[in-house]
Amino acid sequence: MPDMRGSEKLMLAWKARLTEDSVGEIARHLDDVPATVEKAQFHGGDQPSGLSLSLSYTADEIPYCGNTVQFYLDWLAKHGGGYTEPPRIIINGIPFPEWLRLELDFGRVGHDVRELGHFDRGLGR
Amino acid sequence: MIGASGRRVLQVHPTRLCNLSCDHCYTESGPGERTMLARALLEEVVADGATLGYDYLAISGGEPLLYPDLGALIEAGHAHGMTVAVTTNGTLPLTAQRRVWLADVDVLAISIDGSQRAHDRRRGTHAYRRTAAMLSDASETGHSWAAIFTLTRHNLDDVESVVALAADHGAAFVQVHPLSPLGRAKDTLPDAVPDEIELAAALVAGEVLGGEYGVPVLVDAVRSESFSLGWCDGTPSARVADDVPILAVMPDGSVLPLHHGMTRELALGSIHGAGLAVLAAEWTADGRRAGLRDLQRQALDRLVSGGAPRVVSWLDFVAETAHTGMV
């Protein structure tokens, strides 16, 4: 969005900021799918504005990644505030990968990163 | 660099030599600009500046770390009781010589243009990594440093990256400086000068982010309702520095009051022709100093009378008022 006003981008980011409800939705979805959370990073200081997740699926878990992609798109439509970051999907082979990695950015991601030393599956619940 | 807390700033540009050629550079500095102001000349400028009432020496450029007599200039500032600040792009290696120089600086101001992506886009690949190395060094040595962010019409959303970085590395403050339509920016970024909407948003964002991250965010903008120039109504001060809180010595030796884009009709002259104290005395005697006071009064009247933007970068607005022929 190179020509958009900085204040407009800031407003979109504000609308896309993480809330307790929006983070709770992510946590509840992760409870419903067999994904393994490889990495979770909050962005944006003491009041996080974004969350990067790296999820892995192996073998029979892989079809569930579709559920997560759908959830991700629904979440962006509800909370995204205009941003639409495509999910990054990494597989180790075709046509039937043995593992799959899904990288998702919720909210506003891109500036200073706070890496979680220990992932709490409840995401702060 | 506008002095904080009422400082009277003597801003010196010893050279336009720089390892970068940024598209927003108001002095049009770059690797091919090799002219430098002589050390003796600048030492005299600093001495005269002190007698005129300036207590803050801001050394910029070009890239001041490429000026071979930077150490002497810093020393001259201290010898005359000035606080000395150096503004750098932070991308040059920290050689032993540069470490010695920087150790003697009171405030190290490092230009940071936002996130890594935004910064590298403006200053070149790996620029952010090199800049981060310098500010990490400043943080580890406990050196006082500040981040300078150039605000355009399109990048307010990048300021949080800078504030977060500043907070993480113990910066004294973040200065948000609006892009001026001067130098290279006039041709390369004609539509990027922030207007009152972006300035107003920057003021708000500065307050919010400063509170969230615990580092002061100083935005070089004022709201018309909150501005006053009480000193303009009184008797001119005996000290030049009280009427002219910023005096800029440009790389070509010309001396401009308040702003790099000030009309040349109000310039003090060139230090190649006479010493700064002599220039200031002549400037006062022939009425140009009074003309500058009148200009600021006109700019203020224009600001508060309606029809002008509600939020402005004050010094840009004064310079613009001069160029609209209202003097």
PDB file of C-alpha atoms in Angstrom, chain B residues 203-315:
ATOM      1  CA  LEU B 203       0.983  14.160  17.397  1.00  0.00           C
ATOM      2  CA  VAL B 204      -1.599  11.684  18.658  1.00  0.00           C
ATOM      3  CA  ALA B 205       0.485   8.648  17.778  1.00  0.00           C
ATOM      4  CA  GLY B 206       3.484  10.210  19.490  1.00  0.00           C
ATOM      5  CA  GLU B 207       1.539  10.662  22.722  1.00  0.00           C
ATOM      6  CA  VAL B 208       0.131   7.138  22.624  1.00  0.00           C
ATOM      7  CA  LEU B 209       3.344   5.374  21.669  1.00  0.00           C
ATOM      8  CA  GLY B 210       5.418   7.410  24.076  1.00  0.00           C
ATOM      9  CA  GLY B 211       3.151   6.318  26.888  1.00  0.00           C
ATOM     10  CA  GLU B 212       3.050   2.678  25.773  1.00  0.00           C
ATOM     11  CA  TYR B 213       6.769   2.241  25.326  1.00  0.00           C
ATOM     12  CA  GLY B 214       7.990   4.640  27.984  1.00  0.00           C
ATOM     13  CA  VAL B 215      10.208   6.770  25.725  1.00  0.00           C
ATOM     14  CA  PRO B 216       9.429  10.409  24.881  1.00  0.00           C
ATOM     15  CA  VAL B 217       8.292  10.914  21.292  1.00  0.00           C
ATOM     16  CA  LEU B 218       8.833  14.507  20.169  1.00  0.00           C
ATOM     17  CA  VAL B 219       6.896  15.442  17.067  1.00  0.00           C
ATOM     18  CA  ASP B 220       8.041  18.599  15.283  1.00  0.00           C
ATOM     19  CA  ALA B 221       4.539  19.946  14.776  1.00  0.00           C
ATOM     20  CA  VAL B 222       2.281  22.389  16.547  1.00  0.00           C
ATOM     21  CA  ARG B 223      -1.448  22.938  16.720  1.00  0.00           C
ATOM     22  CA  SER B 224      -2.566  26.451  15.905  1.00  0.00           C
ATOM     23  CA  GLU B 225      -4.614  26.651  19.098  1.00  0.00           C
ATOM     24  CA  SER B 226      -1.677  25.873  21.324  1.00  0.00           C
ATOM     25  CA  PHE B 227       0.954  28.095  19.817  1.00  0.00           C
ATOM     26  CA  SER B 228       2.076  31.478  20.978  1.00  0.00           C
ATOM     27  CA  LEU B 229       5.013  33.711  20.274  1.00  0.00           C
ATOM     28  CA  GLY B 230       4.908  35.992  23.258  1.00  0.00           C
ATOM     29  CA  TRP B 231       8.467  37.074  22.791  1.00  0.00           C
ATOM     30  CA  CYS B 232       7.567  38.587  19.381  1.00  0.00           C
ATOM     31  CA  ASP B 233       5.559  41.295  21.084  1.00  0.00           C
ATOM     32  CA  GLY B 234       8.278  42.455  23.375  1.00  0.00           C
ATOM     33  CA  THR B 235      11.600  44.144  23.029  1.00  0.00           C
ATOM     34  CA  PRO B 236      14.089  42.226  20.923  1.00  0.00           C
ATOM     35  CA  SER B 237      16.450  40.226  23.067  1.00  0.00           C
ATOM     36  CA  ALA B 238      20.052  41.278  23.338  1.00  0.00           C
ATOM     37  CA  ARG B 239      21.081  37.740  22.430  1.00  0.00           C
ATOM     38  CA  VAL B 240      20.634  36.588  18.845  1.00  0.00           C
ATOM     39  CA  ALA B 241      20.010  33.064  20.080  1.00  0.00           C
ATOM     40  CA  ASP B 242      16.876  34.145  21.942  1.00  0.00           C
ATOM     41  CA  ASP B 243      15.304  35.452  18.738  1.00  0.00           C
ATOM     42  CA  VAL B 244      16.729  32.705  16.551  1.00  0.00           C
ATOM     43  CA  PRO B 245      16.612  29.410  18.442  1.00  0.00           C
ATOM     44  CA  ILE B 246      18.142  27.565  15.501  1.00  0.00           C
ATOM     45  CA  LEU B 247      20.972  28.901  13.356  1.00  0.00           C
ATOM     46  CA  ALA B 248      22.165  26.670  10.529  1.00  0.00           C
ATOM     47  CA  VAL B 249      25.638  26.824   8.986  1.00  0.00           C
ATOM     48  CA  MET B 250      25.229  25.106   5.642  1.00  0.00           C
ATOM     49  CA  PRO B 251      27.905  23.067   3.810  1.00  0.00           C
ATOM     50  CA  ASP B 252      28.614  25.992   1.469  1.00  0.00           C
ATOM     51  CA  GLY B 253      29.247  28.315   4.426  1.00  0.00           C
ATOM     52  CA  SER B 254      25.994  30.220   4.204  1.00  0.00           C
ATOM     53  CA  VAL B 255      24.210  30.917   7.492  1.00  0.00           C
ATOM     54  CA  LEU B 256      20.442  30.593   7.630  1.00  0.00           C
ATOM     55  CA  PRO B 257      18.163  31.414  10.544  1.00  0.00           C
ATOM     56  CA  LEU B 258      15.629  28.864  11.748  1.00  0.00           C
ATOM     57  CA  HIS B 259      15.298  26.676   8.651  1.00  0.00           C
ATOM     58  CA  HIS B 260      17.317  25.301   5.741  1.00  0.00           C
ATOM     59  CA  GLY B 261      14.676  26.564   3.356  1.00  0.00           C
ATOM     60  CA  MET B 262      14.570  30.120   4.737  1.00  0.00           C
ATOM     61  CA  THR B 263      14.487  32.838   2.103  1.00  0.00           C
ATOM     62  CA  ARG B 264      18.003  34.023   1.269  1.00  0.00           C
ATOM     63  CA  GLU B 265      16.812  37.592   1.833  1.00  0.00           C
ATOM     64  CA  LEU B 266      16.929  36.862   5.546  1.00  0.00           C
ATOM     65  CA  ALA B 267      20.188  34.873   5.518  1.00  0.00           C
ATOM     66  CA  LEU B 268      23.042  36.203   7.634  1.00  0.00           C
ATOM     67  CA  GLY B 269      25.625  35.764   4.871  1.00  0.00           C
ATOM     68  CA  SER B 270      28.601  33.428   4.446  1.00  0.00           C
ATOM     69  CA  ILE B 271      31.278  32.542   6.955  1.00  0.00           C
ATOM     70  CA  HIS B 272      33.733  32.630   4.062  1.00  0.00           C
ATOM     71  CA  GLY B 273      33.184  36.403   3.925  1.00  0.00           C
ATOM     72  CA  ALA B 274      33.177  37.291   7.609  1.00  0.00           C
ATOM     73  CA  GLY B 275      33.026  35.696  11.021  1.00  0.00           C
ATOM     74  CA  LEU B 276      29.681  34.628  12.438  1.00  0.00           C
ATOM     75  CA  ALA B 277      29.682  37.340  15.087  1.00  0.00           C
ATOM     76  CA  VAL B 278      30.312  40.018  12.434  1.00  0.00           C
ATOM     77  CA  LEU B 279      27.601  38.573  10.209  1.00  0.00           C
ATOM     78  CA  ALA B 280      25.157  38.575  13.113  1.00  0.00           C
ATOM     79  CA  ALA B 281      25.960  42.174  14.011  1.00  0.00           C
ATOM     80  CA  GLU B 282      25.431  43.356  10.436  1.00  0.00           C
ATOM     81  CA  TRP B 283      22.272  41.267  10.166  1.00  0.00           C
ATOM     82  CA  THR B 284      20.920  42.993  13.245  1.00  0.00           C
ATOM     83  CA  ALA B 285      22.013  46.485  12.238  1.00  0.00           C
ATOM     84  CA  ASP B 286      20.540  46.447   8.743  1.00  0.00           C
ATOM     85  CA  GLY B 287      17.106  45.258   9.843  1.00  0.00           C
ATOM     86  CA  ARG B 288      17.100  41.659   8.639  1.00  0.00           C
ATOM     87  CA  ARG B 289      16.818  40.383  12.195  1.00  0.00           C
ATOM     88  CA  ALA B 290      13.763  42.545  12.719  1.00  0.00           C
ATOM     89  CA  GLY B 291      12.491  41.218   9.409  1.00  0.00           C
ATOM     90  CA  LEU B 292      12.726  37.678  10.764  1.00  0.00           C
ATOM     91  CA  ARG B 293      10.689  38.628  13.827  1.00  0.00           C
ATOM     92  CA  ASP B 294       8.100  40.238  11.562  1.00  0.00           C
ATOM     93  CA  LEU B 295       8.013  37.109   9.426  1.00  0.00           C
ATOM     94  CA  GLN B 296       7.332  34.905  12.420  1.00  0.00           C
ATOM     95  CA  ARG B 297       4.609  37.242  13.588  1.00  0.00           C
ATOM     96  CA  GLN B 298       3.048  37.124  10.125  1.00  0.00           C
ATOM     97  CA  ALA B 299       3.290  33.344  10.086  1.00  0.00           C
ATOM     98  CA  LEU B 300       1.606  33.141  13.468  1.00  0.00           C
ATOM     99  CA  ASP B 301      -1.152  35.507  12.402  1.00  0.00           C
ATOM    100  CA  ARG B 302      -1.648  33.431   9.291  1.00  0.00           C
ATOM    101  CA  LEU B 303      -1.781  30.260  11.379  1.00  0.00           C
ATOM    102  CA  VAL B 304      -4.349  31.418  13.905  1.00  0.00           C
ATOM    103  CA  SER B 305      -6.531  33.506  11.641  1.00  0.00           C
ATOM    104  CA  GLY B 306      -8.155  30.582   9.885  1.00  0.00           C
ATOM    105  CA  GLY B 307      -7.678  29.323   6.365  1.00  0.00           C
ATOM    106  CA  ALA B 308      -4.254  27.924   7.235  1.00  0.00           C
ATOM    107  CA  PRO B 309      -3.687  24.313   8.286  1.00  0.00           C
ATOM    108  CA  ARG B 310      -4.606  23.583  11.891  1.00  0.00           C
ATOM    109  CA  VAL B 311      -1.427  21.600  12.495  1.00  0.00           C
ATOM    110  CA  VAL B 312       1.891  22.557  10.983  1.00  0.00           C
ATOM    111  CA  SER B 313       5.575  21.946  11.182  1.00  0.00           C
ATOM    112  CA  TRP B 314       6.258  25.431  12.497  1.00  0.00           C
ATOM    113  CA  LEU B 315       9.633  26.114  10.907  1.00  0.00           C
TER     114      LEU B 315
END
